[in-house]
Short mmCIF file of C-alpha atoms in Angstrom, two decimals:
data_model
loop_
_atom_site.label_atom_id
_atom_site.label_comp_id
_atom_site.label_asym_id
_atom_site.label_seq_id
_atom_site.Cartn_x
_atom_site.Cartn_y
_atom_site.Cartn_z
CA UNK R 1 33.70 133.54 -26.52
CA UNK R 2 32.21 133.09 -22.69
CA UNK R 3 34.98 133.66 -19.63
CA UNK R 4 35.12 129.88 -19.01
CA UNK R 5 35.76 129.09 -22.34
CA UNK R 6 39.10 132.00 -22.11
CA UNK R 7 39.83 130.73 -19.19
CA UNK R 8 40.60 126.97 -19.80
CA UNK R 9 41.79 128.68 -22.60
CA UNK R 10 44.78 129.91 -20.57
CA UNK R 11 44.81 127.52 -17.97
CA UNK R 12 45.40 124.92 -20.09
CA UNK R 13 48.94 126.91 -22.26
CA UNK R 14 51.44 125.56 -22.19
CA UNK R 15 53.85 128.80 -19.98
CA UNK R 16 50.75 128.23 -17.18
CA UNK R 17 51.36 124.04 -16.94
CA UNK R 18 55.40 124.84 -17.06
CA UNK R 19 54.82 127.90 -14.35
CA UNK R 20 52.71 125.10 -11.93
CA UNK R 21 55.24 122.15 -12.45
CA UNK R 22 58.08 124.93 -11.04
CA UNK R 23 56.44 125.92 -8.52
CA UNK R 24 55.29 122.34 -7.13
CA UNK R 25 59.32 121.28 -7.87
CA UNK R 26 60.45 124.40 -5.94
CA UNK R 27 58.30 123.77 -3.24
CA UNK R 28 59.87 120.30 -2.65
CA UNK R 29 63.35 121.60 -3.24
CA UNK R 30 62.87 124.31 -0.54
CA UNK R 31 61.93 121.72 1.61
CA UNK R 32 65.22 119.81 0.87
CA UNK R 33 67.53 123.30 1.17
CA UNK R 34 65.14 123.96 4.26
CA UNK R 35 66.93 120.58 6.25
CA UNK R 36 70.27 121.35 4.94
CA UNK R 37 70.30 124.39 6.45
CA UNK R 38 68.70 123.06 9.79
CA UNK R 39 69.67 120.10 9.75
CA UNK R 40 73.55 119.82 8.18
CA UNK R 41 74.79 123.60 8.49
CA UNK R 42 73.14 125.83 11.21
CA UNK R 43 74.67 123.04 13.53
CA UNK R 44 78.05 122.68 12.17
CA UNK R 45 77.61 126.50 12.22
CA UNK R 46 76.68 126.57 15.91
CA UNK R 47 79.86 124.05 16.57
CA UNK R 48 82.11 126.56 14.83
CA UNK R 49 80.79 128.95 17.35
CA UNK R 50 80.93 127.54 20.79
CA UNK R 51 77.80 124.87 19.92
CA UNK R 52 75.43 127.88 19.69
CA UNK R 53 71.79 127.24 18.44
CA UNK R 54 70.72 129.40 16.33
CA UNK R 55 66.88 128.78 16.32
CA UNK R 56 66.87 129.44 20.38
CA UNK R 57 68.65 133.05 19.78
CA UNK R 58 65.78 135.27 20.47
CA UNK R 59 65.10 138.85 23.21
CA UNK R 60 62.21 138.75 25.10
CA UNK R 61 60.20 142.27 24.10
CA UNK R 62 57.47 142.07 27.05
CA UNK R 63 57.23 140.59 31.40
CA UNK R 64 57.61 136.53 31.86
CA UNK R 65 54.63 135.38 33.96
CA UNK R 66 55.51 133.92 36.81
CA UNK R 67 55.91 129.63 36.44
CA UNK R 68 56.57 130.50 32.39
CA UNK R 69 60.05 128.74 31.68
CA UNK R 70 62.49 130.94 30.05
CA UNK R 71 62.19 128.63 26.46
CA UNK R 72 61.36 130.04 23.26
CA UNK R 73 58.70 127.49 22.83
CA UNK R 74 57.56 128.22 26.59
CA UNK R 75 57.57 131.70 26.30
CA UNK R 76 55.25 131.30 22.79
CA UNK R 77 52.59 129.14 24.00
CA UNK R 78 52.37 131.32 27.13
CA UNK R 79 51.76 134.40 24.63
CA UNK R 80 54.42 136.48 25.94
CA UNK R 81 56.18 139.02 22.56
CA UNK R 82 59.83 137.72 21.54
CA UNK R 83 62.02 138.57 18.54
CA UNK R 84 62.65 135.19 17.70
CA UNK R 85 65.98 136.79 16.07
CA UNK R 86 67.92 133.15 15.29
CA UNK R 87 64.73 132.18 13.37
CA UNK R 88 65.59 135.08 11.08
CA UNK R 89 69.56 134.08 11.11
CA UNK R 90 68.40 130.14 10.09
CA UNK R 91 65.89 131.56 7.52
CA UNK R 92 68.80 133.74 5.96
CA UNK R 93 70.98 131.25 5.59
CA UNK R 94 67.94 129.05 3.77
CA UNK R 95 67.09 131.80 1.22
CA UNK R 96 71.38 132.19 0.29
CA UNK R 97 72.09 128.88 -0.27
CA UNK R 98 68.68 128.72 -2.12
CA UNK R 99 69.79 131.80 -4.41
CA UNK R 100 73.09 130.70 -5.04
CA UNK R 101 71.85 126.60 -6.49
CA UNK R 102 70.16 129.10 -8.96
CA UNK R 103 72.04 131.25 -9.61
CA UNK R 104 74.03 128.10 -10.37
CA UNK R 105 71.71 125.92 -12.29
CA UNK R 106 70.72 129.65 -14.42
CA UNK R 107 74.63 129.90 -15.37
CA UNK R 108 75.07 126.06 -16.17
CA UNK R 109 71.58 126.25 -18.55
CA UNK R 110 72.34 129.06 -19.84
CA UNK R 111 75.77 128.58 -20.76
CA UNK R 112 74.62 125.06 -22.81
CA UNK R 113 72.42 127.19 -24.95
CA UNK R 114 75.78 129.03 -25.73
CA UNK R 115 77.05 126.12 -26.67
CA UNK R 116 74.62 124.58 -28.86
CA UNK R 117 73.73 128.00 -30.83
CA UNK R 118 78.05 128.45 -31.34
CA UNK R 119 78.00 124.99 -33.55
CA UNK R 120 81.80 123.72 -34.02
CA UNK R 121 83.27 125.23 -37.10
CA UNK R 122 82.59 122.58 -39.36
CA UNK R 123 84.89 122.16 -42.49
CA UNK R 124 83.55 123.64 -45.52
CA UNK R 125 80.90 122.53 -47.78
CA UNK R 126 81.97 121.28 -51.39
CA UNK R 127 80.72 123.62 -54.21
CA UNK R 128 77.74 123.20 -55.95
CA UNK R 129 78.60 120.89 -59.35
CA UNK R 130 77.38 124.65 -61.95
CA UNK R 131 79.88 126.54 -60.21
CA UNK R 132 82.42 123.42 -60.32
CA UNK R 133 81.72 123.42 -64.05
CA UNK R 134 81.43 127.36 -64.55
CA UNK R 135 85.35 127.86 -62.96
CA UNK R 136 85.57 124.83 -65.73
CA UNK R 137 84.76 126.76 -68.11
CA UNK R 138 86.47 129.82 -67.09
CA UNK R 139 89.79 128.24 -66.76
CA UNK R 140 89.52 126.89 -70.17
CA UNK R 141 89.12 130.28 -71.60
CA UNK R 142 91.81 131.66 -69.84
CA UNK R 143 94.77 129.05 -71.06
CA UNK R 144 94.08 130.46 -74.64
#
């Protein structure tokens, strides 16, 4: 078997296609979570902690050249090393939310699988006809 035919066989297996679909959907879902964190949650957290904007929390690690404004965007544009821990905090919150959502989804899927695997207790099936006839013969012989 040639290298390319082996690769084609590997690439078209169901698991690889499922993985590709999962990665694409995960990327889109990641953008939704980024927006939720950046546009909804972090502004609320900032409001609770006194109108604090997490995206602009940083520590300057070098000297600021003359004429450069003391904002994160301007410092980065000027090439000044900065420790942007506010951005890190935002990404950590993003991760926690994404991990919680995935945990909830997996928990629900496992619950549904358990329910499907454990069918409801059904009424016992009637015994086959030959068993019924054998029992009648036994009972008839026992009465004699």
